[in-house]
Amino acid sequence: MAGTLKNVTDADFDEQVLKSDKPVLVDFWAAWCGPCRQIAPSLEAIAAEHPEIEIVKLNIDENPATAAKYGVMSIPTLNVYQGGEVAKTIVGAKPKAAILRDLSEFVEAKTA
């Protein structure tokens, strides 16, 4: 069951992401971005399956300051923040399995 991802903004980014006590994956996206829409169901599924990592979305058109601060030049960009720092960056649309491989250090492996 896929969940709905929470949106963060420039205003609440520090509170929601940088001060989180667990890893937070931020999906930098925009409504006009086809690949962003393509990976959204995978991210929702990962969020539902892996409560140990928080997954949120940041619309770069509505929140340009945070995207600029972290040098987001192309979307989708997925940044994992841990302890207030960028711990991993994933750029581009990938299948769910590839995203999970990239997140392996932050999510527990699920056995079939």
mmCIF file of N, CA and C in Angstrom, residues 17-104:
data_model
loop_
_atom_site.group_PDB
_atom_site.id
_atom_site.type_symbol
_atom_site.label_atom_id
_atom_site.label_comp_id
_atom_site.label_asym_id
_atom_site.label_seq_id
_atom_site.Cartn_x
_atom_site.Cartn_y
_atom_site.Cartn_z
ATOM 1 N N VAL A 17 13.509 18.143 8.176
ATOM 2 C CA VAL A 17 14.547 17.310 7.562
ATOM 3 C C VAL A 17 15.831 17.308 8.384
ATOM 4 N N LEU A 18 16.424 18.474 8.572
ATOM 5 C CA LEU A 18 17.748 18.535 9.195
ATOM 6 C C LEU A 18 17.725 18.128 10.661
ATOM 7 N N LYS A 19 16.613 18.352 11.352
ATOM 8 C CA LYS A 19 16.540 18.026 12.778
ATOM 9 C C LYS A 19 15.905 16.668 13.042
ATOM 10 N N SER A 20 15.610 15.923 11.984
ATOM 11 C CA SER A 20 14.994 14.605 12.154
ATOM 12 C C SER A 20 15.967 13.646 12.829
ATOM 13 N N ASP A 21 15.420 12.745 13.651
ATOM 14 C CA ASP A 21 16.297 11.774 14.319
ATOM 15 C C ASP A 21 16.495 10.507 13.487
ATOM 16 N N LYS A 22 15.893 10.465 12.288
ATOM 17 C CA LYS A 22 16.146 9.332 11.395
ATOM 18 C C LYS A 22 16.482 9.876 10.014
ATOM 19 N N PRO A 23 17.065 9.056 9.150
ATOM 20 C CA PRO A 23 17.398 9.548 7.803
ATOM 21 C C PRO A 23 16.147 10.039 7.078
ATOM 22 N N VAL A 24 16.313 11.117 6.329
ATOM 23 C CA VAL A 24 15.209 11.678 5.548
ATOM 24 C C VAL A 24 15.638 11.771 4.095
ATOM 25 N N LEU A 25 14.869 11.134 3.210
ATOM 26 C CA LEU A 25 15.097 11.264 1.781
ATOM 27 C C LEU A 25 14.211 12.397 1.283
ATOM 28 N N VAL A 26 14.824 13.390 0.662
ATOM 29 C CA VAL A 26 14.076 14.502 0.098
ATOM 30 C C VAL A 26 14.054 14.350 -1.417
ATOM 31 N N ASP A 27 12.846 14.284 -1.961
ATOM 32 C CA ASP A 27 12.637 14.211 -3.400
ATOM 33 C C ASP A 27 12.466 15.637 -3.913
ATOM 34 N N PHE A 28 13.507 16.166 -4.552
ATOM 35 C CA PHE A 28 13.418 17.487 -5.181
ATOM 36 C C PHE A 28 12.728 17.280 -6.526
ATOM 37 N N TRP A 29 11.547 17.908 -6.725
ATOM 38 C CA TRP A 29 10.723 17.628 -7.890
ATOM 39 C C TRP A 29 10.000 18.893 -8.332
ATOM 40 N N ALA A 30 9.304 18.784 -9.464
ATOM 41 C CA ALA A 30 8.428 19.853 -9.954
ATOM 42 C C ALA A 30 7.272 19.210 -10.704
ATOM 43 N N ALA A 31 6.145 19.906 -10.736
ATOM 44 C CA ALA A 31 4.933 19.362 -11.353
ATOM 45 C C ALA A 31 5.125 19.068 -12.839
ATOM 46 N N TRP A 32 5.958 19.842 -13.520
ATOM 47 C CA TRP A 32 6.152 19.675 -14.966
ATOM 48 C C TRP A 32 7.166 18.584 -15.311
ATOM 49 N N CYS A 33 7.779 17.974 -14.313
ATOM 50 C CA CYS A 33 8.870 17.015 -14.522
ATOM 51 C C CYS A 33 8.319 15.593 -14.678
ATOM 52 N N GLY A 34 8.364 15.068 -15.910
ATOM 53 C CA GLY A 34 7.883 13.715 -16.172
ATOM 54 C C GLY A 34 8.586 12.634 -15.361
ATOM 55 N N PRO A 35 9.939 12.618 -15.357
ATOM 56 C CA PRO A 35 10.637 11.594 -14.566
ATOM 57 C C PRO A 35 10.313 11.676 -13.071
ATOM 58 N N CYS A 36 10.018 12.895 -12.576
ATOM 59 C CA CYS A 36 9.640 13.039 -11.162
ATOM 60 C C CYS A 36 8.325 12.303 -10.895
ATOM 61 N N ARG A 37 7.365 12.473 -11.804
ATOM 62 C CA ARG A 37 6.081 11.781 -11.657
ATOM 63 C C ARG A 37 6.273 10.275 -11.806
ATOM 64 N N GLN A 38 7.232 9.878 -12.644
ATOM 65 C CA GLN A 38 7.499 8.465 -12.894
ATOM 66 C C GLN A 38 7.985 7.752 -11.626
ATOM 67 N N ILE A 39 8.833 8.398 -10.831
ATOM 68 C CA ILE A 39 9.385 7.721 -9.643
ATOM 69 C C ILE A 39 8.507 7.879 -8.406
ATOM 70 N N ALA A 40 7.501 8.758 -8.460
ATOM 71 C CA ALA A 40 6.668 9.005 -7.279
ATOM 72 C C ALA A 40 6.047 7.727 -6.703
ATOM 73 N N PRO A 41 5.462 6.835 -7.530
ATOM 74 C CA PRO A 41 4.882 5.609 -6.946
ATOM 75 C C PRO A 41 5.929 4.734 -6.253
ATOM 76 N N SER A 42 7.132 4.681 -6.803
ATOM 77 C CA SER A 42 8.203 3.892 -6.161
ATOM 78 C C SER A 42 8.556 4.477 -4.805
ATOM 79 N N LEU A 43 8.664 5.809 -4.741
ATOM 80 C CA LEU A 43 8.998 6.449 -3.469
ATOM 81 C C LEU A 43 7.894 6.244 -2.444
ATOM 82 N N GLU A 44 6.636 6.312 -2.893
ATOM 83 C CA GLU A 44 5.521 6.072 -1.968
ATOM 84 C C GLU A 44 5.554 4.643 -1.450
ATOM 85 N N ALA A 45 5.875 3.691 -2.325
ATOM 86 C CA ALA A 45 5.954 2.282 -1.905
ATOM 87 C C ALA A 45 7.102 2.075 -0.919
ATOM 88 N N ILE A 46 8.255 2.679 -1.199
ATOM 89 C CA ILE A 46 9.411 2.563 -0.288
ATOM 90 C C ILE A 46 9.053 3.171 1.070
ATOM 91 N N ALA A 47 8.373 4.314 1.061
ATOM 92 C CA ALA A 47 7.975 4.958 2.319
ATOM 93 C C ALA A 47 7.061 4.042 3.129
ATOM 94 N N ALA A 48 6.144 3.361 2.444
ATOM 95 C CA ALA A 48 5.217 2.461 3.130
ATOM 96 C C ALA A 48 5.935 1.230 3.682
ATOM 97 N N GLU A 49 6.947 0.754 2.960
ATOM 98 C CA GLU A 49 7.644 -0.486 3.340
ATOM 99 C C GLU A 49 8.787 -0.259 4.318
ATOM 100 N N HIS A 50 9.293 0.967 4.392
ATOM 101 C CA HIS A 50 10.499 1.232 5.194
ATOM 102 C C HIS A 50 10.283 2.424 6.121
ATOM 103 N N PRO A 51 9.629 2.180 7.271
ATOM 104 C CA PRO A 51 9.383 3.281 8.203
ATOM 105 C C PRO A 51 10.669 3.832 8.835
ATOM 106 N N GLU A 52 11.776 3.114 8.657
ATOM 107 C CA GLU A 52 13.042 3.579 9.257
ATOM 108 C C GLU A 52 13.638 4.773 8.505
ATOM 109 N N ILE A 53 13.102 5.080 7.327
ATOM 110 C CA ILE A 53 13.547 6.267 6.595
ATOM 111 C C ILE A 53 12.310 7.102 6.260
ATOM 112 N N GLU A 54 12.413 8.395 6.507
ATOM 113 C CA GLU A 54 11.324 9.315 6.172
ATOM 114 C C GLU A 54 11.526 9.768 4.726
ATOM 115 N N ILE A 55 10.460 9.828 3.954
ATOM 116 C CA ILE A 55 10.554 10.313 2.569
ATOM 117 C C ILE A 55 9.605 11.491 2.417
ATOM 118 N N VAL A 56 10.165 12.617 1.978
ATOM 119 C CA VAL A 56 9.372 13.828 1.799
ATOM 120 C C VAL A 56 9.650 14.406 0.414
ATOM 121 N N LYS A 57 8.769 15.308 -0.032
ATOM 122 C CA LYS A 57 8.908 15.940 -1.343
ATOM 123 C C LYS A 57 9.096 17.442 -1.156
ATOM 124 N N LEU A 58 9.962 18.020 -2.007
ATOM 125 C CA LEU A 58 10.138 19.463 -2.001
ATOM 126 C C LEU A 58 9.987 19.964 -3.433
ATOM 127 N N ASN A 59 8.952 20.762 -3.666
ATOM 128 C CA ASN A 59 8.688 21.318 -4.987
ATOM 129 C C ASN A 59 9.656 22.474 -5.222
ATOM 130 N N ILE A 60 10.563 22.302 -6.206
ATOM 131 C CA ILE A 60 11.616 23.311 -6.402
ATOM 132 C C ILE A 60 11.084 24.617 -6.970
ATOM 133 N N ASP A 61 9.947 24.573 -7.666
ATOM 134 C CA ASP A 61 9.368 25.816 -8.184
ATOM 135 C C ASP A 61 8.806 26.675 -7.058
ATOM 136 N N GLU A 62 8.222 26.016 -6.057
ATOM 137 C CA GLU A 62 7.629 26.738 -4.934
ATOM 138 C C GLU A 62 8.642 27.027 -3.835
ATOM 139 N N ASN A 63 9.749 26.303 -3.821
ATOM 140 C CA ASN A 63 10.749 26.419 -2.748
ATOM 141 C C ASN A 63 12.158 26.460 -3.329
ATOM 142 N N PRO A 64 12.473 27.524 -4.081
ATOM 143 C CA PRO A 64 13.763 27.559 -4.773
ATOM 144 C C PRO A 64 14.968 27.732 -3.851
ATOM 145 N N ALA A 65 14.781 28.289 -2.670
ATOM 146 C CA ALA A 65 15.928 28.578 -1.797
ATOM 147 C C ALA A 65 16.622 27.298 -1.345
ATOM 148 N N THR A 66 15.850 26.303 -0.930
ATOM 149 C CA THR A 66 16.451 25.054 -0.447
ATOM 150 C C THR A 66 17.141 24.315 -1.595
ATOM 151 N N ALA A 67 16.491 24.270 -2.752
ATOM 152 C CA ALA A 67 17.104 23.613 -3.906
ATOM 153 C C ALA A 67 18.423 24.296 -4.265
ATOM 154 N N ALA A 68 18.441 25.625 -4.242
ATOM 155 C CA ALA A 68 19.672 26.364 -4.560
ATOM 156 C C ALA A 68 20.743 26.119 -3.509
ATOM 157 N N LYS A 69 20.349 26.097 -2.251
ATOM 158 C CA LYS A 69 21.306 25.894 -1.154
ATOM 159 C C LYS A 69 22.056 24.575 -1.303
ATOM 160 N N TYR A 70 21.339 23.540 -1.777
ATOM 161 C CA TYR A 70 21.960 22.221 -1.907
ATOM 162 C C TYR A 70 22.415 21.916 -3.325
ATOM 163 N N GLY A 71 22.427 22.934 -4.188
ATOM 164 C CA GLY A 71 22.986 22.768 -5.527
ATOM 165 C C GLY A 71 22.218 21.815 -6.414
ATOM 166 N N VAL A 72 20.908 21.740 -6.236
ATOM 167 C CA VAL A 72 20.090 20.856 -7.069
ATOM 168 C C VAL A 72 19.949 21.489 -8.445
ATOM 169 N N MET A 73 20.574 20.869 -9.455
ATOM 170 C CA MET A 73 20.589 21.404 -10.811
ATOM 171 C C MET A 73 19.670 20.648 -11.750
ATOM 172 N N SER A 74 19.407 19.388 -11.461
ATOM 173 C CA SER A 74 18.495 18.618 -12.311
ATOM 174 C C SER A 74 17.579 17.810 -11.402
ATOM 175 N N ILE A 75 16.388 17.547 -11.924
ATOM 176 C CA ILE A 75 15.433 16.789 -11.123
ATOM 177 C C ILE A 75 14.946 15.606 -11.939
ATOM 178 N N PRO A 76 14.555 14.524 -11.318
ATOM 179 C CA PRO A 76 14.508 14.380 -9.871
ATOM 180 C C PRO A 76 15.903 14.205 -9.255
ATOM 181 N N THR A 77 16.098 14.865 -8.128
ATOM 182 C CA THR A 77 17.265 14.621 -7.288
ATOM 183 C C THR A 77 16.744 14.145 -5.948
ATOM 184 N N LEU A 78 17.308 13.056 -5.469
ATOM 185 C CA LEU A 78 16.953 12.513 -4.160
ATOM 186 C C LEU A 78 18.158 12.677 -3.253
ATOM 187 N N ASN A 79 18.013 13.495 -2.224
ATOM 188 C CA ASN A 79 19.082 13.659 -1.241
ATOM 189 C C ASN A 79 18.652 12.979 0.046
ATOM 190 N N VAL A 80 19.557 12.187 0.624
ATOM 191 C CA VAL A 80 19.306 11.611 1.940
ATOM 192 C C VAL A 80 20.072 12.455 2.950
ATOM 193 N N TYR A 81 19.348 12.967 3.927
ATOM 194 C CA TYR A 81 19.944 13.777 4.989
ATOM 195 C C TYR A 81 19.978 12.960 6.258
ATOM 196 N N GLN A 82 21.131 12.992 6.909
ATOM 197 C CA GLN A 82 21.288 12.288 8.176
ATOM 198 C C GLN A 82 22.113 13.183 9.078
ATOM 199 N N GLY A 83 21.612 13.440 10.271
ATOM 200 C CA GLY A 83 22.331 14.304 11.200
ATOM 201 C C GLY A 83 22.535 15.709 10.651
ATOM 202 N N GLY A 84 21.582 16.194 9.849
ATOM 203 C CA GLY A 84 21.661 17.555 9.335
ATOM 204 C C GLY A 84 22.553 17.726 8.124
ATOM 205 N N GLU A 85 23.112 16.629 7.614
ATOM 206 C CA GLU A 85 24.019 16.695 6.467
ATOM 207 C C GLU A 85 23.516 15.818 5.333
ATOM 208 N N VAL A 86 23.946 16.139 4.106
ATOM 209 C CA VAL A 86 23.625 15.280 2.970
ATOM 210 C C VAL A 86 24.500 14.034 3.069
ATOM 211 N N ALA A 87 23.871 12.881 3.208
ATOM 212 C CA ALA A 87 24.604 11.625 3.329
ATOM 213 C C ALA A 87 24.691 10.890 1.996
ATOM 214 N N LYS A 88 23.756 11.190 1.090
ATOM 215 C CA LYS A 88 23.746 10.514 -0.212
ATOM 216 C C LYS A 88 22.923 11.347 -1.181
ATOM 217 N N THR A 89 23.341 11.349 -2.446
ATOM 218 C CA THR A 89 22.586 12.025 -3.501
ATOM 219 C C THR A 89 22.361 11.043 -4.643
ATOM 220 N N ILE A 90 21.122 10.961 -5.092
ATOM 221 C CA ILE A 90 20.741 10.110 -6.220
ATOM 222 C C ILE A 90 20.094 11.038 -7.240
ATOM 223 N N VAL A 91 20.628 11.063 -8.459
ATOM 224 C CA VAL A 91 20.088 11.960 -9.483
ATOM 225 C C VAL A 91 19.477 11.138 -10.611
ATOM 226 N N GLY A 92 18.280 11.531 -11.007
ATOM 227 C CA GLY A 92 17.627 10.880 -12.135
ATOM 228 C C GLY A 92 16.613 9.850 -11.714
ATOM 229 N N ALA A 93 15.736 9.513 -12.661
ATOM 230 C CA ALA A 93 14.699 8.516 -12.405
ATOM 231 C C ALA A 93 15.300 7.122 -12.511
ATOM 232 N N LYS A 94 14.964 6.290 -11.544
ATOM 233 C CA LYS A 94 15.434 4.910 -11.525
ATOM 234 C C LYS A 94 14.278 4.019 -11.106
ATOM 235 N N PRO A 95 14.343 2.734 -11.439
ATOM 236 C CA PRO A 95 13.319 1.817 -10.932
ATOM 237 C C PRO A 95 13.442 1.661 -9.416
ATOM 238 N N LYS A 96 12.356 1.230 -8.811
ATOM 239 C CA LYS A 96 12.309 1.075 -7.352
ATOM 240 C C LYS A 96 13.469 0.234 -6.826
ATOM 241 N N ALA A 97 13.774 -0.878 -7.482
ATOM 242 C CA ALA A 97 14.849 -1.767 -7.007
ATOM 243 C C ALA A 97 16.190 -1.021 -6.980
ATOM 244 N N ALA A 98 16.433 -0.187 -7.981
ATOM 245 C CA ALA A 98 17.692 0.564 -8.035
ATOM 246 C C ALA A 98 17.732 1.623 -6.938
ATOM 247 N N ILE A 99 16.601 2.266 -6.692
ATOM 248 C CA ILE A 99 16.547 3.254 -5.606
ATOM 249 C C ILE A 99 16.814 2.563 -4.276
ATOM 250 N N LEU A 100 16.200 1.401 -4.078
ATOM 251 C CA LEU A 100 16.427 0.662 -2.828
ATOM 252 C C LEU A 100 17.889 0.249 -2.680
ATOM 253 N N ARG A 101 18.527 -0.151 -3.772
ATOM 254 C CA ARG A 101 19.959 -0.489 -3.705
ATOM 255 C C ARG A 101 20.748 0.735 -3.267
ATOM 256 N N ASP A 102 20.428 1.888 -3.839
ATOM 257 C CA ASP A 102 21.127 3.117 -3.474
ATOM 258 C C ASP A 102 20.892 3.487 -2.012
ATOM 259 N N LEU A 103 19.751 3.094 -1.476
ATOM 260 C CA LEU A 103 19.400 3.425 -0.092
ATOM 261 C C LEU A 103 19.769 2.327 0.900
ATOM 262 N N SER A 104 20.513 1.312 0.439
ATOM 263 C CA SER A 104 20.740 0.122 1.261
ATOM 264 C C SER A 104 21.369 0.437 2.622
#
